[in-house]
Amino acid sequence: GAGVSQSPSNKVTEKGKDVELRCDPISGHTALYWYRQSLGQGLEFLIYFQGNSAPDKSGLPSDRFSAERTGGSVSTLTIQRTQQEDSAVYLCASSLVWGENTEAFFGQGTRLTVV
Amino acid sequence: GQNIDQPTEMTATEGAIVQINCTYQTSGFNGLFWYQQHAGEAPTFLSYNVLDGLEEKGRFSSFLSRSKGYSYLLLKELQMKDSASYLCAVRSNYQLIWGAGTKLIIKP
């Protein structure tokens, strides 16, 4: 696609429910990143994919968080048994890793509210 | 560990010049990026430096010194729309390491 697409754009869920967030990266981008951003705060790294593998999962806050990427393309971030502290904007970005144009392009994010 | 430092907040006057500094300590270096993020929006790419020196792009310029682990973003002729957070990021071993961002407040 023309840009990074994330869905849903907004999600309100009840505490304890599971949610699944989706990211469609730019076609051909091998690197995919998930970040979390609370209001007025910086980017909190969650996980990085290179192709379908995740060399760095160190940012996942707890075992309630998991992510996968299939076909070197779409990625899903799953949060199980959501808690109120999970409320934030979840941003996905993708990039090339070789060559000159390796800047990351961001999707518009999923705003998650746990009530 | 890997670390990127930027000032938390800066204030400048419309029409003036402001320099936002970024220092980094990373295990690898494959380039440094500056991004702009307006409140409620996703970050957007501004500039990329991989070699030492100054890259100019209109009102915005970015400088890099690899030996000092230092970069700055220079914004000239400030406009009210430049009020935003400015994020510094380093590509280290194919990952992106991000600073916490500098919130720039522009006053008339």
Coordinates of C-alpha atoms in Angstrom, one line a residue:
Chain A
G1 CA 0.0 0.0 0.0
A2 CA 0.9 3.7 -0.2
G3 CA 1.5 4.0 3.5
V4 CA 1.5 2.1 6.8
S5 CA -2.1 1.2 7.7
Q6 CA -3.3 0.3 11.2
S7 CA -6.6 -0.9 12.4
P8 CA -8.7 -0.2 14.2
S9 CA -8.0 3.5 14.6
N10 CA -9.8 3.5 17.9
K11 CA -10.7 0.7 20.3
V12 CA -12.5 0.8 23.6
T13 CA -12.5 -2.4 25.5
E14 CA -13.5 -3.6 28.9
K15 CA -10.9 -4.5 31.5
G16 CA -10.0 -8.2 31.2
K17 CA -10.9 -8.6 27.5
D18 CA -8.4 -9.5 24.8
V19 CA -7.6 -7.1 21.9
E20 CA -5.9 -7.5 18.6
L21 CA -4.3 -4.6 16.8
R22 CA -3.3 -4.9 13.2
C23 CA -0.5 -3.3 11.2
D24 CA -0.1 -3.4 7.4
P25 CA 3.4 -2.1 6.5
I26 CA 4.6 -0.5 3.3
S27 CA 5.1 -3.2 0.7
G28 CA 8.7 -4.4 0.6
H29 CA 9.6 -3.1 4.0
T30 CA 11.4 -5.9 5.9
A31 CA 11.6 -4.1 9.3
L32 CA 8.5 -3.5 11.4
Y33 CA 8.3 -1.9 14.8
W34 CA 5.6 -1.6 17.4
Y35 CA 5.6 1.3 19.9
R36 CA 3.4 2.5 22.6
Q37 CA 2.9 6.1 23.4
S38 CA 1.0 7.5 26.4
L39 CA -0.3 11.1 26.3
G40 CA 2.5 13.6 26.3
Q41 CA 5.2 10.9 26.6
G42 CA 7.9 9.6 24.2
L43 CA 7.8 6.4 22.2
E44 CA 8.0 3.2 24.2
F45 CA 9.6 0.4 22.2
L46 CA 7.6 -2.9 22.3
I47 CA 9.0 -5.2 19.6
Y48 CA 10.9 -5.3 16.3
F49 CA 10.5 -7.7 13.4
Q50 CA 13.0 -8.4 10.7
G51 CA 11.0 -10.3 8.2
N52 CA 8.9 -12.8 10.2
S53 CA 11.3 -13.1 13.1
A54 CA 11.5 -10.9 16.2
P55 CA 15.1 -10.4 17.2
D56 CA 14.1 -8.0 19.9
K57 CA 11.1 -8.6 22.1
S58 CA 12.6 -6.8 25.1
G59 CA 10.1 -4.0 25.1
L60 CA 7.0 -6.2 25.6
P61 CA 5.8 -5.1 29.1
S62 CA 4.4 -8.4 30.3
D63 CA 3.5 -11.9 29.1
R64 CA 0.0 -10.6 28.3
F65 CA 1.5 -8.9 25.2
S66 CA 2.5 -10.9 22.1
A67 CA 3.0 -10.1 18.5
E68 CA 3.4 -12.0 15.3
R69 CA 4.2 -11.2 11.7
T70 CA 3.3 -13.5 8.8
G71 CA 4.5 -13.5 5.2
G72 CA 6.9 -10.8 6.0
S73 CA 4.0 -8.4 5.8
V74 CA 1.0 -7.9 8.2
S75 CA 1.7 -7.9 11.9
T76 CA -0.7 -8.3 14.8
L77 CA -0.2 -7.2 18.4
T78 CA -2.3 -9.0 20.9
I79 CA -3.0 -7.9 24.4
Q80 CA -4.6 -10.5 26.7
R81 CA -6.6 -9.7 29.8
T82 CA -6.3 -5.9 29.2
Q83 CA -5.7 -3.6 32.1
Q84 CA -6.4 0.1 32.5
E85 CA -2.6 0.9 32.3
D86 CA -2.6 -0.6 28.8
S87 CA -4.6 2.5 27.6
A88 CA -2.3 4.3 25.1
V89 CA -1.8 4.9 21.4
Y90 CA -0.1 1.9 19.8
L91 CA 2.0 3.0 16.8
C92 CA 3.4 0.7 14.1
A93 CA 6.3 1.7 11.8
S94 CA 8.0 0.0 8.9
S95 CA 11.3 0.6 7.0
L96 CA 13.9 -0.8 4.7
V97 CA 17.1 -1.7 6.4
W98 CA 19.5 -1.4 3.5
G99 CA 20.4 1.5 1.2
E100 CA 19.9 5.2 1.5
N101 CA 16.2 5.5 2.3
T102 CA 15.9 3.7 5.5
E103 CA 13.7 6.1 7.4
A104 CA 10.7 4.6 9.3
F105 CA 7.2 5.4 8.2
F106 CA 4.5 5.4 10.8
G107 CA 0.9 4.4 10.7
Q108 CA -1.7 6.7 12.4
G109 CA -1.9 4.5 15.4
T110 CA -4.6 2.6 17.3
R111 CA -5.9 4.5 20.3
L112 CA -6.7 1.9 22.9
T113 CA -8.9 2.8 25.9
V114 CA -9.5 0.2 28.6
V115 CA -12.5 0.9 30.8
Chain B
G1 CA 23.4 0.0 27.1
Q2 CA 22.0 2.2 24.3
N3 CA 21.0 5.7 25.2
I4 CA 19.8 8.9 23.4
D5 CA 19.4 12.2 25.2
Q6 CA 17.5 15.2 24.2
P7 CA 16.2 18.2 26.2
T8 CA 12.6 17.6 27.4
E9 CA 11.3 21.0 26.4
M10 CA 12.4 24.2 24.7
T11 CA 10.7 27.6 24.1
A12 CA 11.4 29.9 21.2
T13 CA 9.9 33.0 19.6
E14 CA 8.2 33.1 16.2
G15 CA 10.6 34.2 13.5
A16 CA 13.7 33.2 15.6
I17 CA 16.1 30.3 15.3
V18 CA 16.3 27.3 17.6
Q19 CA 18.8 24.4 17.9
I20 CA 17.7 21.1 19.4
N21 CA 20.5 18.9 20.5
C22 CA 20.7 15.1 20.6
T23 CA 23.5 13.0 22.1
Y24 CA 23.7 9.3 21.6
Q25 CA 25.6 6.2 22.9
T26 CA 24.7 3.1 20.8
S27 CA 26.4 -0.2 20.1
G28 CA 26.3 0.5 16.4
F29 CA 25.6 3.4 14.0
N30 CA 24.0 3.3 10.6
G31 CA 22.5 6.8 10.6
L32 CA 20.6 9.3 12.6
F33 CA 17.1 10.5 12.0
W34 CA 15.0 13.5 13.1
Y35 CA 11.2 13.3 13.2
Q36 CA 8.5 15.8 14.0
Q37 CA 5.4 14.8 15.9
H38 CA 2.4 17.1 16.3
A39 CA 0.1 16.5 19.2
G40 CA -2.2 13.6 18.5
E41 CA -0.5 12.6 15.3
A42 CA 2.1 10.1 14.2
P43 CA 5.8 11.1 13.8
T44 CA 6.8 12.2 10.4
F45 CA 10.3 12.1 8.9
L46 CA 12.4 15.3 8.7
S47 CA 16.0 14.5 8.0
Y48 CA 18.7 11.8 7.9
N49 CA 22.4 12.1 8.5
V50 CA 24.9 9.2 8.1
L51 CA 28.1 11.2 7.4
D52 CA 29.5 14.1 9.5
G53 CA 28.4 17.5 8.5
L54 CA 25.3 19.6 7.9
E55 CA 22.3 18.6 5.8
E56 CA 20.1 21.5 4.8
K57 CA 16.5 21.2 3.8
G58 CA 14.6 24.5 3.5
R59 CA 14.1 26.0 7.0
F60 CA 15.4 22.9 8.7
S61 CA 19.0 21.7 8.9
S62 CA 20.5 18.8 10.7
F63 CA 24.1 18.3 11.8
L64 CA 26.0 15.2 12.8
S65 CA 29.4 14.5 14.5
R66 CA 29.9 10.8 14.8
S67 CA 33.1 11.1 16.8
K68 CA 31.2 13.1 19.4
G69 CA 28.0 11.1 19.3
Y70 CA 26.2 14.4 18.7
S71 CA 23.6 15.8 16.4
Y72 CA 21.4 18.9 16.3
L73 CA 18.3 20.0 14.4
L74 CA 18.3 23.7 13.5
L75 CA 15.0 25.4 12.7
K76 CA 15.1 28.9 11.2
E77 CA 12.4 31.5 10.7
L78 CA 10.2 29.7 13.2
Q79 CA 6.5 29.6 12.6
M80 CA 3.7 28.8 15.0
K81 CA 3.0 25.5 13.1
D82 CA 6.5 24.4 14.2
S83 CA 5.2 23.8 17.7
A84 CA 5.6 20.1 18.0
S85 CA 7.8 17.4 19.6
Y86 CA 11.1 16.6 17.8
L87 CA 12.4 13.1 18.0
C88 CA 16.0 12.0 17.5
A89 CA 16.5 8.3 16.5
V90 CA 19.6 6.3 15.7
R91 CA 19.7 3.2 13.6
S92 CA 21.9 0.8 15.5
N93 CA 22.5 -2.7 14.0
Y94 CA 19.3 -2.3 11.9
Q95 CA 17.2 -1.4 14.9
L96 CA 15.9 2.2 15.6
I97 CA 16.7 3.6 19.0
W98 CA 14.6 6.6 20.0
G99 CA 15.1 9.6 22.2
A100 CA 12.1 10.7 24.3
G101 CA 11.6 13.8 22.2
T102 CA 11.9 17.6 22.7
K103 CA 8.7 19.5 23.0
L104 CA 9.2 22.8 21.2
I105 CA 6.9 25.7 22.2
I106 CA 6.7 28.7 19.9
K107 CA 5.5 32.0 21.3
P108 CA 4.3 34.9 19.2

